[in-house]
Amino acid sequence: MQLLTSINNSYDLFLFLKEKDLLKEHCISWWPSSNAFEILLGAILTQNTKWTNVEKSLINLKKINILTLEDLVNIDIQNLIFAITPSGFKNQKSKRLKLIAANILEEFGSFELFKSSCTRTWLLEQKGIGFETADAILCYACKRDFMVADKYTLKLLQKFNYEFESYEDLQAWLEYGINENYDKIVQLYDYKISLNLIYCRFHGKIIEFMKKN
Ligand code: 39A
């Protein structure tokens, strides 16, 4: 489907999506959890699968009390594999989860320190963490000003006849239009909205729009 509206920058795209009220049934930052550890799990489990499958794995992980990095490091791998089976690639993802939990504890000592001081470079050095997963962790779990630029976003922009050479080109395009118009965006909200929250909601609006269109 080709879209009739034309957009000149990501601020125009943001306005196009904003008027559709796509997040009215979602929490403020769109990602359905305020628990940063659960967001980290979800960001890795969602690779190459549907979110509904991730939700099933997250429920299983809660049921077996995987609530901290230490729980993840200590759980028997077979039990972890069983719990995350719904989200696919269970052997690969279980190893990745265990490894990142151990590496966070070794490098930062705690999840709180990880949230405040991890860098994008450090995340990208972790096995199985690409741009999209790293930015999802930074944006939603660590509340940093990084916009996720995923395949949904690329597909949506193709409908507006945009093409990008790389993930980082797309991300820069998304962030630039928002940053340049930050003051105008803030005025559209009747609550205090940070740049991070705008990025969270913008990304959420893109996914919800693409699921419906
Ligand atoms: N692909 C996705 C999602 N689809 C999602 N939700 C729906 C809520 N999250 C949080 C992450 N990735």
Tab-separated table of C-alpha atoms and ligand atoms in Angstrom:
chain	number	residue	atom	x	y	z
A	1	MET	CA	0.000	0.000	0.000
A	2	GLN	CA	1.372	3.401	-1.008
A	3	LEU	CA	0.545	6.308	1.334
A	4	LEU	CA	-0.916	9.486	-0.133
A	5	THR	CA	0.477	11.890	2.465
A	6	SER	CA	3.990	13.161	1.796
A	7	ILE	CA	6.523	13.649	4.543
A	8	ASN	CA	9.684	15.761	4.501
A	9	ASN	CA	11.267	14.613	7.723
A	10	SER	CA	10.688	12.434	10.782
A	11	TYR	CA	8.765	15.206	12.539
A	12	ASP	CA	6.172	15.033	9.733
A	13	LEU	CA	6.071	11.251	10.182
A	14	PHE	CA	5.637	11.685	13.927
A	15	LEU	CA	2.693	14.082	13.360
A	16	PHE	CA	1.155	11.736	10.774
A	17	LEU	CA	1.223	8.898	13.331
A	18	LYS	CA	0.324	11.014	16.346
A	19	GLU	CA	-3.043	12.024	14.975
A	20	LYS	CA	-3.976	8.339	14.658
A	21	ASP	CA	-3.989	7.890	18.445
A	22	LEU	CA	-2.303	4.491	18.121
A	23	LEU	CA	-1.103	4.162	21.705
A	24	LYS	CA	-4.322	4.794	23.585
A	25	GLU	CA	-4.448	1.227	24.892
A	26	HIS	CA	-0.756	1.086	25.774
A	27	CYS	CA	1.334	2.225	28.686
A	28	ILE	CA	3.071	5.583	28.453
A	29	SER	CA	6.352	4.346	26.998
A	30	TRP	CA	4.501	1.735	24.867
A	31	TRP	CA	6.780	-1.200	25.882
A	32	PRO	CA	4.442	-3.263	28.081
A	33	SER	CA	6.666	-3.364	31.164
A	34	SER	CA	8.293	-0.838	33.433
A	35	ASN	CA	10.668	-3.512	34.728
A	36	ALA	CA	14.022	-2.885	33.034
A	37	PHE	CA	15.256	-6.466	33.547
A	38	GLU	CA	12.129	-7.800	31.824
A	39	ILE	CA	12.687	-5.293	28.993
A	40	LEU	CA	16.225	-6.635	28.516
A	41	LEU	CA	14.836	-10.183	28.298
A	42	GLY	CA	12.105	-9.084	25.871
A	43	ALA	CA	14.554	-7.188	23.636
A	44	ILE	CA	16.629	-10.353	23.131
A	45	LEU	CA	13.721	-12.794	22.936
A	46	THR	CA	11.920	-10.714	20.291
A	47	GLN	CA	14.682	-11.309	17.720
A	48	ASN	CA	13.161	-13.104	14.701
A	49	THR	CA	9.796	-13.782	16.299
A	50	LYS	CA	6.402	-12.237	17.006
A	51	TRP	CA	5.825	-10.302	20.210
A	52	THR	CA	2.974	-12.631	21.225
A	53	ASN	CA	5.529	-15.467	21.412
A	54	VAL	CA	7.815	-13.325	23.549
A	55	GLU	CA	4.981	-12.670	25.970
A	56	LYS	CA	4.548	-16.418	26.484
A	57	SER	CA	8.256	-16.839	27.241
A	58	LEU	CA	8.213	-13.889	29.652
A	59	ILE	CA	5.283	-15.432	31.549
A	60	ASN	CA	7.190	-18.731	31.779
A	61	LEU	CA	10.307	-16.966	33.051
A	62	LYS	CA	8.307	-15.194	35.757
A	63	LYS	CA	6.681	-18.482	36.787
A	64	ILE	CA	10.104	-20.031	37.402
A	65	ASN	CA	11.289	-16.892	39.224
A	66	ILE	CA	13.826	-15.547	36.765
A	67	LEU	CA	13.708	-12.012	38.069
A	68	THR	CA	17.361	-10.949	38.266
A	69	LEU	CA	20.684	-11.307	36.464
A	70	GLU	CA	21.821	-13.712	39.169
A	71	ASP	CA	18.738	-15.911	38.580
A	72	LEU	CA	19.614	-16.028	34.890
A	73	VAL	CA	23.247	-16.924	35.543
A	74	ASN	CA	22.293	-19.672	38.002
A	75	ILE	CA	19.347	-21.321	36.232
A	76	ASP	CA	19.950	-24.737	34.710
A	77	ILE	CA	20.216	-24.216	30.932
A	78	GLN	CA	17.650	-26.942	30.177
A	79	ASN	CA	15.054	-25.183	32.340
A	80	LEU	CA	15.823	-21.890	30.594
A	81	ILE	CA	15.527	-23.515	27.168
A	82	PHE	CA	12.152	-24.968	28.142
A	83	ALA	CA	10.855	-21.609	29.447
A	84	ILE	CA	11.797	-19.644	26.319
A	85	THR	CA	10.677	-22.262	23.799
A	86	PRO	CA	7.651	-20.166	22.634
A	87	SER	CA	9.909	-17.422	21.249
A	88	GLY	CA	12.009	-19.764	19.081
A	89	PHE	CA	15.783	-20.189	18.599
A	90	LYS	CA	15.666	-21.554	22.149
A	91	ASN	CA	19.215	-22.973	22.278
A	92	GLN	CA	20.826	-19.857	20.827
A	93	LYS	CA	18.753	-17.380	22.824
A	94	SER	CA	19.205	-19.235	26.126
A	95	LYS	CA	23.001	-19.150	25.697
A	96	ARG	CA	22.858	-15.448	24.786
A	97	LEU	CA	20.728	-14.592	27.816
A	98	LYS	CA	23.049	-16.428	30.182
A	99	LEU	CA	26.127	-14.888	28.625
A	100	ILE	CA	24.890	-11.292	28.710
A	101	ALA	CA	23.723	-11.699	32.329
A	102	ALA	CA	27.181	-12.995	33.338
A	103	ASN	CA	28.937	-10.249	31.351
A	104	ILE	CA	26.785	-7.483	32.882
A	105	LEU	CA	27.577	-8.734	36.377
A	106	GLU	CA	31.286	-9.027	35.586
A	107	GLU	CA	31.554	-5.606	33.900
A	108	PHE	CA	29.119	-3.466	35.934
A	109	GLY	CA	28.516	-5.423	39.148
A	110	SER	CA	24.758	-4.770	39.193
A	111	PHE	CA	21.842	-4.166	36.888
A	112	GLU	CA	21.425	-0.615	38.249
A	113	LEU	CA	25.013	0.286	37.312
A	114	PHE	CA	24.576	-1.390	33.939
A	115	LYS	CA	21.527	0.812	33.247
A	116	SER	CA	23.343	4.015	34.101
A	117	SER	CA	26.726	3.317	32.544
A	118	CYS	CA	26.572	0.767	29.734
A	119	THR	CA	27.438	2.086	26.292
A	120	ARG	CA	26.162	1.193	22.836
A	121	THR	CA	29.665	0.003	21.960
A	122	TRP	CA	29.701	-2.390	24.921
A	123	LEU	CA	26.292	-3.781	23.991
A	124	LEU	CA	27.322	-4.280	20.364
A	125	GLU	CA	30.320	-6.314	21.521
A	126	GLN	CA	27.972	-8.844	23.158
A	127	LYS	CA	27.234	-12.058	21.251
A	128	GLY	CA	23.951	-11.818	19.363
A	129	ILE	CA	23.308	-8.148	20.105
A	130	GLY	CA	22.902	-6.131	16.905
A	131	PHE	CA	21.947	-2.488	16.390
A	132	GLU	CA	18.216	-2.988	16.868
A	133	THR	CA	18.514	-5.000	20.083
A	134	ALA	CA	21.185	-2.678	21.497
A	135	ASP	CA	19.037	0.395	20.816
A	136	ALA	CA	15.921	-1.262	22.263
A	137	ILE	CA	17.854	-2.008	25.479
A	138	LEU	CA	19.275	1.525	25.602
A	139	CYS	CA	15.977	3.250	24.812
A	140	TYR	CA	13.489	1.211	26.826
A	141	ALA	CA	15.503	-0.426	29.632
A	142	CYS	CA	18.178	2.241	30.193
A	143	LYS	CA	15.985	5.246	29.264
A	144	ARG	CA	18.680	6.748	27.050
A	145	ASP	CA	18.143	8.932	23.999
A	146	PHE	CA	18.484	6.276	21.282
A	147	MET	CA	15.732	5.707	18.729
A	148	VAL	CA	15.133	2.124	17.599
A	149	ALA	CA	15.165	1.866	13.810
A	150	ASP	CA	13.735	-1.551	13.028
A	151	LYS	CA	12.373	-3.376	9.997
A	152	TYR	CA	8.883	-2.016	10.647
A	153	THR	CA	10.298	1.509	10.378
A	154	LEU	CA	12.156	0.733	7.172
A	155	LYS	CA	8.995	-0.773	5.658
A	156	LEU	CA	6.866	2.204	6.686
A	157	LEU	CA	9.328	4.641	5.163
A	158	GLN	CA	9.416	2.627	1.945
A	159	LYS	CA	5.691	3.371	1.683
A	160	PHE	CA	6.659	7.063	1.689
A	161	ASN	CA	9.318	6.355	-0.984
A	162	TYR	CA	12.302	6.694	1.332
A	163	GLU	CA	15.373	4.468	1.144
A	164	PHE	CA	18.309	4.295	3.536
A	165	GLU	CA	21.789	2.933	3.041
A	166	SER	CA	22.216	1.574	6.545
A	167	TYR	CA	20.601	1.090	9.926
A	168	GLU	CA	22.521	4.083	11.247
A	169	ASP	CA	21.393	6.334	8.365
A	170	LEU	CA	17.793	5.511	9.157
A	171	GLN	CA	18.333	6.059	12.875
A	172	ALA	CA	20.018	9.422	12.244
A	173	TRP	CA	17.131	10.506	9.990
A	174	LEU	CA	14.579	9.526	12.650
A	175	GLU	CA	16.411	11.273	15.475
A	176	TYR	CA	17.299	14.437	13.533
A	177	GLY	CA	13.731	15.480	12.673
A	178	ILE	CA	12.598	14.860	16.236
A	179	ASN	CA	15.549	16.666	17.837
A	180	GLU	CA	15.129	19.682	15.540
A	181	ASN	CA	11.453	19.963	16.472
A	182	TYR	CA	11.710	18.914	20.113
A	183	ASP	CA	10.209	22.174	21.492
A	184	LYS	CA	7.202	21.914	19.174
A	185	ILE	CA	6.624	18.254	20.124
A	186	VAL	CA	6.755	18.998	23.853
A	187	GLN	CA	3.927	21.487	23.351
A	188	LEU	CA	1.685	18.788	21.893
A	189	TYR	CA	1.577	16.980	25.249
A	190	ASP	CA	-0.236	17.951	28.408
A	191	TYR	CA	2.424	16.201	30.506
A	192	LYS	CA	6.193	16.618	30.748
A	193	ILE	CA	7.746	14.539	28.003
A	194	SER	CA	11.472	13.789	27.697
A	195	LEU	CA	13.320	13.118	24.448
A	196	ASN	CA	13.642	9.470	25.514
A	197	LEU	CA	9.892	9.182	25.993
A	198	ILE	CA	9.257	10.774	22.591
A	199	TYR	CA	11.569	8.186	20.978
A	200	CYS	CA	9.794	5.356	22.862
A	201	ARG	CA	6.367	6.561	21.766
A	202	PHE	CA	7.459	7.306	18.188
A	203	HIS	CA	8.825	3.770	17.797
A	204	GLY	CA	5.702	2.324	19.439
A	205	LYS	CA	3.445	4.291	17.084
A	206	ILE	CA	5.399	2.983	14.083
A	207	ILE	CA	4.995	-0.658	15.175
A	208	GLU	CA	1.314	-0.285	16.025
A	209	PHE	CA	0.647	1.466	12.691
A	210	MET	CA	2.466	-1.261	10.764
A	211	LYS	CA	0.538	-3.994	12.565
A	212	LYS	CA	-2.727	-2.422	11.396
A	213	ASN	CA	-1.686	-1.471	7.852
B	1	39A	N1	7.961	-6.188	17.896
B	1	39A	C1	7.811	-5.757	19.130
B	1	39A	C2	6.545	-5.514	19.683
B	1	39A	N2	5.324	-5.644	19.169
B	1	39A	C3	6.429	-5.064	20.999
B	1	39A	N3	5.107	-4.938	21.235
B	1	39A	C4	4.454	-5.300	20.122
B	1	39A	C5	4.421	-4.496	22.447
B	1	39A	N4	7.553	-4.846	21.720
B	1	39A	C6	7.508	-4.359	23.065
B	1	39A	C7	8.753	-5.080	21.138
B	1	39A	N5	8.889	-5.513	19.893
